[in-house]
Amino acid sequence: MVETAVLQLFFDCACCKKLNMSSIMSLRRVILFLSTLTASLAVEGPFDNAEHELQRRQAGVPNYVLEYAPLVWLQSSEQYHPSDIGAQLVHTKPEVNFTIVKDLPNPLTLDNLNALNADGGKDVYLTSVDDITKAPAWLNGIVPDATGKTNGAVSSVIVVNDHGSGNVDAFYFYFYAYNQGDTVLGQELGDHVGDWEHNMIRFKNGIPQAVWFSQHDNGEAFTYNCLEKQGQRVVAYSAKGTHAVYATAGTHDHTIPDLNLDQGLIEDHCDQGVRWDPTLNAYWYRYDAASSSFSPYSSSEPVGYLLYAGQWGDQQYPDSDPRQREFFGFAKYTSGPTGPADKQLNRTQVCPDNGYLCIVRPVLGP
Ligand SMILES: *[C@@H]1O[C@H](CO)[C@@H](O)[C@H](O)[C@H]1NC(C)=O
Ligand SMILES: *[C@@H]1O[C@H](CO)[C@@H](O)[C@H](O)[C@H]1NC(C)=O
């Protein structure tokens, strides 16, 4: 706003015929004054702190990574919303083999979480301090506001991998404190603390080519052109409870990977419930594949948690735990997931290399 005022002033004065030395001098003083004012406003942020915070975080991020970023519809009866990544550390204690890890950094933060790698690598589980069967409120996350923002919660991580020659992959990770599994033949199976899902958009010279949607052990890829969009932005649907990411609303059966049906044994349900804009509360990073390292676009953002090799929720409860239930070999409570670094950030194809076919669907469907 101040910048506009300066420009307007300059324009008005440059147009006036009687431009003399003293008016130029006073104009310079006005500009100097206004630019000092702008600088002090930028620090104190009386307009809108949140706006400045957003600009600081996104500075340096390629425009197209923002312009085409997914908008996510949460399902209308969702109970487990996007959650603050750092809050997960407040409500959990790291355990290995159901035993609390001793001599932790104090406090444990997103900056130093990777210190736990020395205590057991992948065998470390961020384990809920509360009994999750008592439905502690923190599992519910934050319902996005009318603008799509999860207020007070940084609930997404956006990672840009520039392969060179105009080939850029942007990963949009979505974090939820809790995953409620699907109900199969009346049994709810596969509940776990901590849930990381993602989209990936593959760009060529700033133009989106294809988009990956993560779903359980696998997912689906579509051409950008065939997808539902809002403006230029990809529209994604987060399934109720499991938060698997789909390109269409409705019911999705995922009993057999790569065979997507609209009904079956294990169904996910999506609709246009609450709109979430993951770019409004995100941490942003460049990823360097050669060194497997992350550099934040804004220097104040944490990195350690991205290097943490362990899991983001409780370890699967043993059968001896009274909370646990088994149904045809499937457990009600399973283990929490690993984080973004474990999702193949340097891909050859738009799909991760996981043994399934990579089909980039040119027609939108379930
Ligand atoms: C966990 O405990 C079990 C039984 O006490 C033991 O057999 C197993 O090796 C332990 N695993 C780890 C990762 O320490
Ligand atoms: C990353 O992927 C590219 C292909 O885009 C490949 O050439 C390169 O070797 C990969 N780097 C690593 C460290 O795997």
Short mmCIF file of C-alpha atoms and ligand atoms in Angstrom, two decimals:
data_model
loop_
_atom_site.label_atom_id
_atom_site.label_comp_id
_atom_site.label_asym_id
_atom_site.label_seq_id
_atom_site.Cartn_x
_atom_site.Cartn_y
_atom_site.Cartn_z
CA MET A 1 0.00 0.00 0.00
CA VAL A 2 2.81 2.39 0.91
CA GLU A 3 4.71 1.42 -2.25
CA THR A 4 1.62 2.31 -4.30
CA ALA A 5 1.45 5.69 -2.58
CA VAL A 6 5.09 6.40 -3.45
CA LEU A 7 4.55 5.43 -7.06
CA GLN A 8 1.43 7.55 -7.28
CA LEU A 9 3.30 10.53 -5.80
CA PHE A 10 6.18 10.06 -8.22
CA PHE A 11 3.80 9.72 -11.14
CA ASP A 12 1.86 12.84 -10.18
CA CYS A 13 5.03 14.86 -9.79
CA ALA A 14 6.77 13.55 -12.90
CA CYS A 15 3.74 14.62 -14.88
CA CYS A 16 3.63 18.11 -13.50
CA LYS A 17 5.28 20.71 -15.68
CA LYS A 18 6.90 22.80 -12.97
CA LEU A 19 9.48 20.24 -11.84
CA ASN A 20 12.29 22.21 -10.18
CA MET A 21 15.23 21.30 -7.97
CA SER A 22 13.51 22.02 -4.65
CA SER A 23 10.46 19.97 -5.53
CA ILE A 24 12.74 17.07 -6.51
CA MET A 25 14.54 17.44 -3.17
CA SER A 26 11.31 17.43 -1.21
CA LEU A 27 10.07 14.49 -3.22
CA ARG A 28 13.27 12.62 -2.33
CA ARG A 29 12.68 13.40 1.34
CA VAL A 30 9.13 12.11 1.10
CA ILE A 31 10.31 8.91 -0.61
CA LEU A 32 13.05 8.46 2.00
CA PHE A 33 10.51 8.94 4.77
CA LEU A 34 8.04 6.54 3.19
CA SER A 35 10.64 3.86 2.54
CA THR A 36 11.79 4.06 6.19
CA LEU A 37 8.16 3.74 7.19
CA THR A 38 7.73 0.73 4.89
CA ALA A 39 10.81 -0.94 6.39
CA SER A 40 9.56 -0.43 9.95
CA LEU A 41 6.09 -1.64 8.98
CA ALA A 42 7.63 -4.77 7.46
CA VAL A 43 9.21 -5.54 10.83
CA GLU A 44 6.25 -4.77 13.01
CA GLY A 45 3.60 -5.86 10.55
CA PRO A 46 0.64 -3.70 11.60
CA PHE A 47 -1.29 -4.55 8.43
CA ASP A 48 -1.43 -8.30 8.82
CA ASN A 49 1.22 -10.39 10.49
CA ALA A 50 -0.09 -13.56 8.93
CA GLU A 51 0.29 -12.07 5.45
CA HIS A 52 3.93 -11.16 6.07
CA GLU A 53 4.60 -14.56 7.58
CA LEU A 54 3.18 -16.17 4.44
CA GLN A 55 5.27 -13.94 2.17
CA ARG A 56 8.43 -14.67 4.15
CA ARG A 57 7.87 -18.40 3.91
CA GLN A 58 7.08 -18.37 0.21
CA ALA A 59 9.84 -15.99 -0.90
CA GLY A 60 11.97 -17.72 -3.52
CA VAL A 61 9.51 -20.55 -4.18
CA PRO A 62 8.92 -20.84 -7.96
CA ASN A 63 5.61 -19.14 -8.83
CA TYR A 64 4.22 -22.18 -10.60
CA VAL A 65 4.66 -24.30 -7.45
CA LEU A 66 2.16 -21.93 -5.81
CA GLU A 67 -0.07 -21.27 -8.82
CA TYR A 68 -0.90 -24.92 -9.53
CA ALA A 69 -0.76 -26.15 -5.90
CA PRO A 70 -3.53 -28.57 -4.93
CA LEU A 71 -6.62 -27.45 -3.05
CA VAL A 72 -7.87 -30.26 -0.85
CA TRP A 73 -11.49 -31.11 -0.03
CA LEU A 74 -11.77 -32.78 3.36
CA GLN A 75 -14.73 -35.13 3.63
CA SER A 76 -17.87 -33.64 5.21
CA SER A 77 -17.94 -35.97 8.23
CA GLU A 78 -14.16 -35.95 8.77
CA GLN A 79 -13.17 -35.98 12.45
CA TYR A 80 -9.39 -36.02 12.00
CA HIS A 81 -8.28 -32.81 10.35
CA PRO A 82 -4.87 -31.49 9.26
CA SER A 83 -2.68 -31.00 12.31
CA ASP A 84 0.33 -29.06 13.49
CA ILE A 85 3.48 -31.05 12.78
CA GLY A 86 5.33 -29.65 15.82
CA ALA A 87 2.39 -30.40 18.16
CA GLN A 88 2.91 -34.10 17.49
CA LEU A 89 6.10 -33.84 19.55
CA VAL A 90 4.23 -32.25 22.45
CA HIS A 91 1.70 -35.08 22.70
CA THR A 92 4.08 -38.02 22.19
CA LYS A 93 7.21 -39.57 23.70
CA PRO A 94 9.72 -41.45 21.56
CA GLU A 95 9.78 -45.17 22.27
CA VAL A 96 11.74 -48.12 20.93
CA ASN A 97 10.09 -51.47 21.50
CA PHE A 98 7.50 -49.85 23.82
CA THR A 99 10.23 -48.42 26.05
CA ILE A 100 10.74 -44.66 26.35
CA VAL A 101 14.02 -43.43 24.88
CA LYS A 102 16.20 -41.88 27.61
CA ASP A 103 18.50 -38.85 27.47
CA LEU A 104 16.43 -36.97 24.92
CA PRO A 105 17.24 -33.46 23.79
CA ASN A 106 15.15 -31.21 26.01
CA PRO A 107 12.95 -29.88 24.59
CA LEU A 108 12.56 -32.17 21.61
CA THR A 109 11.73 -29.93 18.64
CA LEU A 110 11.33 -30.04 14.87
CA ASP A 111 14.93 -28.77 14.74
CA ASN A 112 16.48 -31.65 16.68
CA LEU A 113 14.12 -34.59 16.12
CA ASN A 114 16.77 -36.32 13.99
CA ALA A 115 18.87 -36.75 17.17
CA LEU A 116 16.60 -39.78 17.74
CA ASN A 117 18.14 -41.56 14.74
CA ALA A 118 21.00 -42.62 17.00
CA ASP A 119 18.48 -44.29 19.34
CA GLY A 120 17.07 -46.80 16.88
CA GLY A 121 16.57 -45.25 13.43
CA LYS A 122 13.35 -46.62 11.92
CA ASP A 123 12.50 -48.40 15.20
CA VAL A 124 11.76 -45.13 17.00
CA TYR A 125 8.01 -44.47 17.43
CA LEU A 126 6.56 -41.13 18.54
CA THR A 127 4.11 -42.66 20.98
CA SER A 128 1.02 -40.90 22.29
CA VAL A 129 1.25 -39.83 25.91
CA ASP A 130 -2.55 -40.20 26.13
CA ASP A 131 -4.48 -43.40 25.64
CA ILE A 132 -5.78 -42.85 22.12
CA THR A 133 -8.89 -44.95 22.76
CA LYS A 134 -9.97 -42.12 25.12
CA ALA A 135 -10.15 -39.76 22.11
CA PRO A 136 -7.78 -36.98 23.26
CA ALA A 137 -8.72 -33.74 21.47
CA TRP A 138 -5.32 -33.22 19.83
CA LEU A 139 -5.98 -36.14 17.48
CA ASN A 140 -8.71 -34.08 15.81
CA GLY A 141 -6.35 -31.46 14.34
CA ILE A 142 -7.59 -28.07 13.14
CA VAL A 143 -10.63 -27.45 10.94
CA PRO A 144 -9.59 -25.07 8.14
CA ASP A 145 -11.23 -21.62 8.33
CA ALA A 146 -13.29 -19.99 5.57
CA THR A 147 -10.11 -19.13 3.64
CA GLY A 148 -8.92 -22.74 3.81
CA LYS A 149 -6.25 -22.07 6.43
CA THR A 150 -5.46 -24.29 9.43
CA ASN A 151 -5.01 -21.44 11.90
CA GLY A 152 -2.16 -21.88 14.34
CA ALA A 153 -1.10 -25.17 12.77
CA VAL A 154 1.63 -25.74 10.19
CA SER A 155 0.12 -28.83 8.63
CA SER A 156 1.87 -29.20 5.30
CA VAL A 157 5.38 -29.48 3.93
CA ILE A 158 6.18 -28.49 0.37
CA VAL A 159 9.37 -29.85 -1.17
CA VAL A 160 10.76 -28.79 -4.56
CA ASN A 161 13.17 -31.10 -6.39
CA ASP A 162 14.72 -29.34 -9.38
CA HIS A 163 16.11 -32.06 -11.66
CA GLY A 164 17.54 -29.46 -14.06
CA SER A 165 16.65 -28.78 -17.73
CA GLY A 166 13.24 -27.43 -16.69
CA ASN A 167 12.19 -30.66 -14.95
CA VAL A 168 10.86 -29.87 -11.49
CA ASP A 169 8.87 -32.06 -9.10
CA ALA A 170 6.90 -30.33 -6.34
CA PHE A 171 5.73 -32.49 -3.44
CA TYR A 172 2.83 -31.30 -1.30
CA PHE A 173 2.75 -33.24 1.97
CA TYR A 174 -0.30 -33.26 4.21
CA PHE A 175 0.02 -34.02 7.91
CA TYR A 176 -2.73 -35.35 10.18
CA ALA A 177 -2.28 -36.32 13.84
CA TYR A 178 -4.45 -39.41 13.41
CA ASN A 179 -5.55 -41.88 10.76
CA GLN A 180 -8.90 -43.58 11.25
CA GLY A 181 -8.91 -46.78 9.22
CA ASP A 182 -11.68 -47.93 6.91
CA THR A 183 -14.50 -50.10 8.19
CA VAL A 184 -14.39 -53.53 6.57
CA LEU A 185 -17.32 -55.87 7.21
CA GLY A 186 -18.23 -53.87 10.27
CA GLN A 187 -14.68 -53.74 11.70
CA GLU A 188 -12.60 -50.58 11.78
CA LEU A 189 -9.08 -51.58 10.78
CA GLY A 190 -5.77 -49.78 10.38
CA ASP A 191 -6.10 -46.91 12.85
CA HIS A 192 -2.82 -45.21 13.68
CA VAL A 193 -1.33 -42.10 15.22
CA GLY A 194 0.35 -39.78 12.69
CA ASP A 195 -0.49 -39.66 8.97
CA TRP A 196 1.51 -38.30 6.05
CA GLU A 197 -0.11 -38.14 2.60
CA HIS A 198 0.94 -36.28 -0.53
CA ASN A 199 0.42 -35.05 -4.03
CA MET A 200 3.32 -34.55 -6.39
CA ILE A 201 3.11 -32.30 -9.45
CA ARG A 202 5.68 -32.85 -12.18
CA PHE A 203 6.49 -29.67 -14.09
CA LYS A 204 8.29 -29.14 -17.39
CA ASN A 205 9.43 -25.54 -17.88
CA GLY A 206 6.86 -24.38 -15.32
CA ILE A 207 3.96 -26.23 -17.00
CA PRO A 208 2.33 -29.04 -14.98
CA GLN A 209 2.46 -32.40 -16.79
CA ALA A 210 1.21 -35.05 -14.37
CA VAL A 211 0.07 -35.36 -10.76
CA TRP A 212 0.55 -38.18 -8.24
CA PHE A 213 -2.07 -38.90 -5.56
CA SER A 214 -0.90 -41.03 -2.59
CA GLN A 215 -3.36 -43.73 -1.46
CA HIS A 216 -2.44 -46.34 1.15
CA ASP A 217 0.46 -48.50 -0.14
CA ASN A 218 0.36 -46.97 -3.59
CA GLY A 219 -1.70 -44.29 -5.37
CA GLU A 220 -2.70 -42.97 -8.79
CA ALA A 221 -1.22 -40.65 -11.39
CA PHE A 222 -3.19 -38.48 -13.84
CA THR A 223 -2.26 -36.03 -16.55
CA TYR A 224 -2.70 -32.48 -15.28
CA ASN A 225 -5.00 -31.68 -18.20
CA CYS A 226 -7.64 -34.27 -17.33
CA LEU A 227 -7.94 -33.28 -13.66
CA GLU A 228 -10.62 -31.25 -11.96
CA LYS A 229 -9.27 -27.77 -11.27
CA GLN A 230 -10.18 -24.59 -9.48
CA GLY A 231 -8.69 -21.92 -11.71
CA GLN A 232 -5.32 -23.50 -12.46
CA ARG A 233 -5.10 -25.31 -9.15
CA VAL A 234 -5.40 -29.08 -8.92
CA VAL A 235 -8.43 -30.22 -6.92
CA ALA A 236 -7.75 -33.16 -4.57
CA TYR A 237 -10.06 -35.11 -2.27
CA SER A 238 -8.92 -36.40 1.12
CA ALA A 239 -10.80 -39.57 2.08
CA LYS A 240 -12.60 -39.59 5.41
CA GLY A 241 -10.32 -40.86 8.15
CA THR A 242 -7.58 -42.42 6.02
CA HIS A 243 -6.81 -39.18 4.17
CA ALA A 244 -5.83 -41.12 1.04
CA VAL A 245 -5.78 -38.52 -1.74
CA TYR A 246 -8.07 -38.94 -4.76
CA ALA A 247 -8.71 -36.97 -7.92
CA THR A 248 -12.48 -37.41 -7.77
CA ALA A 249 -15.22 -37.30 -5.13
CA GLY A 250 -17.27 -40.39 -4.32
CA THR A 251 -16.41 -43.90 -3.17
CA HIS A 252 -13.07 -45.50 -3.95
CA ASP A 253 -12.34 -49.14 -3.40
CA HIS A 254 -8.67 -49.88 -2.85
CA THR A 255 -8.70 -53.62 -2.15
CA ILE A 256 -6.44 -54.30 -5.17
CA PRO A 257 -3.72 -51.69 -5.86
CA ASP A 258 -3.83 -50.20 -9.40
CA LEU A 259 -7.39 -51.45 -9.86
CA ASN A 260 -9.55 -48.52 -8.82
CA LEU A 261 -13.22 -49.31 -8.51
CA ASP A 262 -16.12 -47.31 -7.20
CA GLN A 263 -17.19 -50.06 -4.81
CA GLY A 264 -15.64 -53.03 -3.06
CA LEU A 265 -14.46 -54.50 0.20
CA ILE A 266 -12.24 -51.68 1.44
CA GLU A 267 -13.79 -48.36 0.58
CA ASP A 268 -12.63 -44.77 1.01
CA HIS A 269 -15.20 -41.98 0.90
CA CYS A 270 -14.65 -38.47 -0.47
CA ASP A 271 -16.82 -35.41 -0.94
CA GLN A 272 -16.66 -31.62 -0.87
CA GLY A 273 -16.81 -31.09 2.90
CA VAL A 274 -14.35 -28.44 4.09
CA ARG A 275 -11.90 -26.82 1.69
CA TRP A 276 -8.24 -26.83 2.80
CA ASP A 277 -5.53 -24.76 1.15
CA PRO A 278 -2.28 -26.46 2.22
CA THR A 279 -0.14 -23.56 0.95
CA LEU A 280 -1.44 -21.18 3.62
CA ASN A 281 0.27 -22.97 6.54
CA ALA A 282 3.26 -24.81 5.13
CA TYR A 283 7.00 -25.19 5.51
CA TRP A 284 8.80 -24.87 2.16
CA TYR A 285 12.06 -26.56 1.10
CA ARG A 286 14.39 -27.25 -1.80
CA TYR A 287 15.54 -30.86 -1.95
CA ASP A 288 19.01 -31.80 -3.15
CA ALA A 289 18.99 -35.42 -4.32
CA ALA A 290 22.78 -35.87 -4.46
CA SER A 291 23.15 -35.07 -0.75
CA SER A 292 19.57 -36.08 0.30
CA SER A 293 19.38 -32.69 2.02
CA PHE A 294 16.66 -30.08 2.51
CA SER A 295 17.22 -26.33 2.48
CA PRO A 296 14.39 -24.14 3.70
CA TYR A 297 13.33 -21.20 1.51
CA SER A 298 13.07 -19.22 4.73
CA SER A 299 16.12 -19.68 6.96
CA SER A 300 14.09 -19.82 10.17
CA GLU A 301 12.27 -23.04 9.22
CA PRO A 302 13.20 -26.31 10.91
CA VAL A 303 14.96 -29.12 9.03
CA GLY A 304 15.83 -31.79 11.64
CA TYR A 305 12.38 -33.43 11.58
CA LEU A 306 12.73 -34.15 7.85
CA LEU A 307 15.88 -36.16 8.57
CA TYR A 308 14.24 -38.11 11.40
CA ALA A 309 14.15 -41.75 10.24
CA GLY A 310 11.57 -43.01 12.73
CA GLN A 311 7.79 -43.21 12.76
CA TRP A 312 5.29 -40.44 13.51
CA GLY A 313 2.95 -42.50 15.71
CA ASP A 314 2.65 -45.40 18.12
CA GLN A 315 4.05 -48.81 17.28
CA GLN A 316 1.36 -51.40 16.48
CA TYR A 317 0.00 -52.58 19.82
CA PRO A 318 0.75 -56.25 20.53
CA ASP A 319 -2.15 -58.69 20.64
CA SER A 320 -1.71 -58.78 24.42
CA ASP A 321 -2.70 -55.08 24.60
CA PRO A 322 -6.40 -54.89 25.55
CA ARG A 323 -6.93 -52.08 23.00
CA GLN A 324 -5.86 -54.27 20.10
CA ARG A 325 -8.28 -56.30 17.93
CA GLU A 326 -7.48 -58.69 15.10
CA PHE A 327 -9.76 -59.45 12.16
CA PHE A 328 -8.60 -62.02 9.60
CA GLY A 329 -5.00 -61.08 10.30
CA PHE A 330 -5.65 -57.33 10.06
CA ALA A 331 -5.09 -55.22 13.17
CA LYS A 332 -7.37 -52.47 14.44
CA TYR A 333 -4.29 -50.46 15.46
CA THR A 334 -1.26 -50.43 13.17
CA SER A 335 2.02 -48.52 13.39
CA GLY A 336 2.46 -44.85 12.57
CA PRO A 337 4.18 -43.91 9.28
CA THR A 338 7.61 -42.58 8.39
CA GLY A 339 7.93 -38.98 7.17
CA PRO A 340 8.33 -37.15 3.82
CA ALA A 341 11.97 -38.15 3.25
CA ASP A 342 10.84 -41.79 2.98
CA LYS A 343 8.47 -41.08 0.07
CA GLN A 344 11.02 -41.20 -2.79
CA LEU A 345 11.67 -37.52 -3.39
CA ASN A 346 13.93 -38.15 -6.40
CA ARG A 347 11.66 -40.02 -8.77
CA THR A 348 12.23 -41.17 -12.32
CA GLN A 349 8.50 -41.42 -12.97
CA VAL A 350 5.70 -39.43 -11.39
CA CYS A 351 4.84 -42.56 -9.37
CA PRO A 352 7.19 -43.87 -6.71
CA ASP A 353 9.16 -46.94 -7.74
CA ASN A 354 7.35 -49.54 -5.60
CA GLY A 355 6.86 -52.53 -7.84
CA TYR A 356 3.45 -51.45 -9.18
CA LEU A 357 2.87 -50.23 -12.73
CA CYS A 358 3.07 -46.49 -13.26
CA ILE A 359 -0.06 -45.64 -15.22
CA VAL A 360 -0.50 -41.95 -15.95
CA ARG A 361 -4.23 -41.85 -16.55
CA PRO A 362 -5.31 -39.42 -19.29
CA VAL A 363 -8.99 -39.67 -18.35
CA LEU A 364 -10.42 -38.66 -14.98
CA GLY A 365 -12.03 -41.51 -13.05
CA PRO A 366 -12.08 -43.27 -9.68
C1 LIG B 1 12.16 -55.78 21.23
O1 LIG B 1 11.92 -56.66 22.30
C2 LIG B 1 11.87 -58.01 21.92
C3 LIG B 1 11.46 -58.86 23.13
O2 LIG B 1 11.90 -58.28 24.32
C4 LIG B 1 13.22 -58.42 21.33
O3 LIG B 1 13.17 -59.78 20.92
C5 LIG B 1 13.55 -57.53 20.16
O4 LIG B 1 14.83 -57.82 19.65
C6 LIG B 1 13.49 -56.06 20.55
N1 LIG B 1 13.63 -55.22 19.37
C7 LIG B 1 14.38 -54.12 19.35
C8 LIG B 1 14.36 -53.35 18.06
O5 LIG B 1 15.05 -53.74 20.30
C1 LIG B 2 17.89 -38.30 -9.12
O1 LIG B 2 17.09 -38.51 -10.25
C2 LIG B 2 17.73 -38.27 -11.48
C3 LIG B 2 16.72 -38.48 -12.57
O2 LIG B 2 15.90 -37.38 -12.63
C4 LIG B 2 18.93 -39.18 -11.64
O3 LIG B 2 19.61 -38.88 -12.84
C5 LIG B 2 19.87 -39.00 -10.45
O4 LIG B 2 20.92 -39.94 -10.53
C6 LIG B 2 19.12 -39.19 -9.16
N1 LIG B 2 19.98 -38.86 -8.04
C7 LIG B 2 20.15 -39.66 -7.03
C8 LIG B 2 21.10 -39.19 -5.99
O5 LIG B 2 19.60 -40.72 -6.92
#
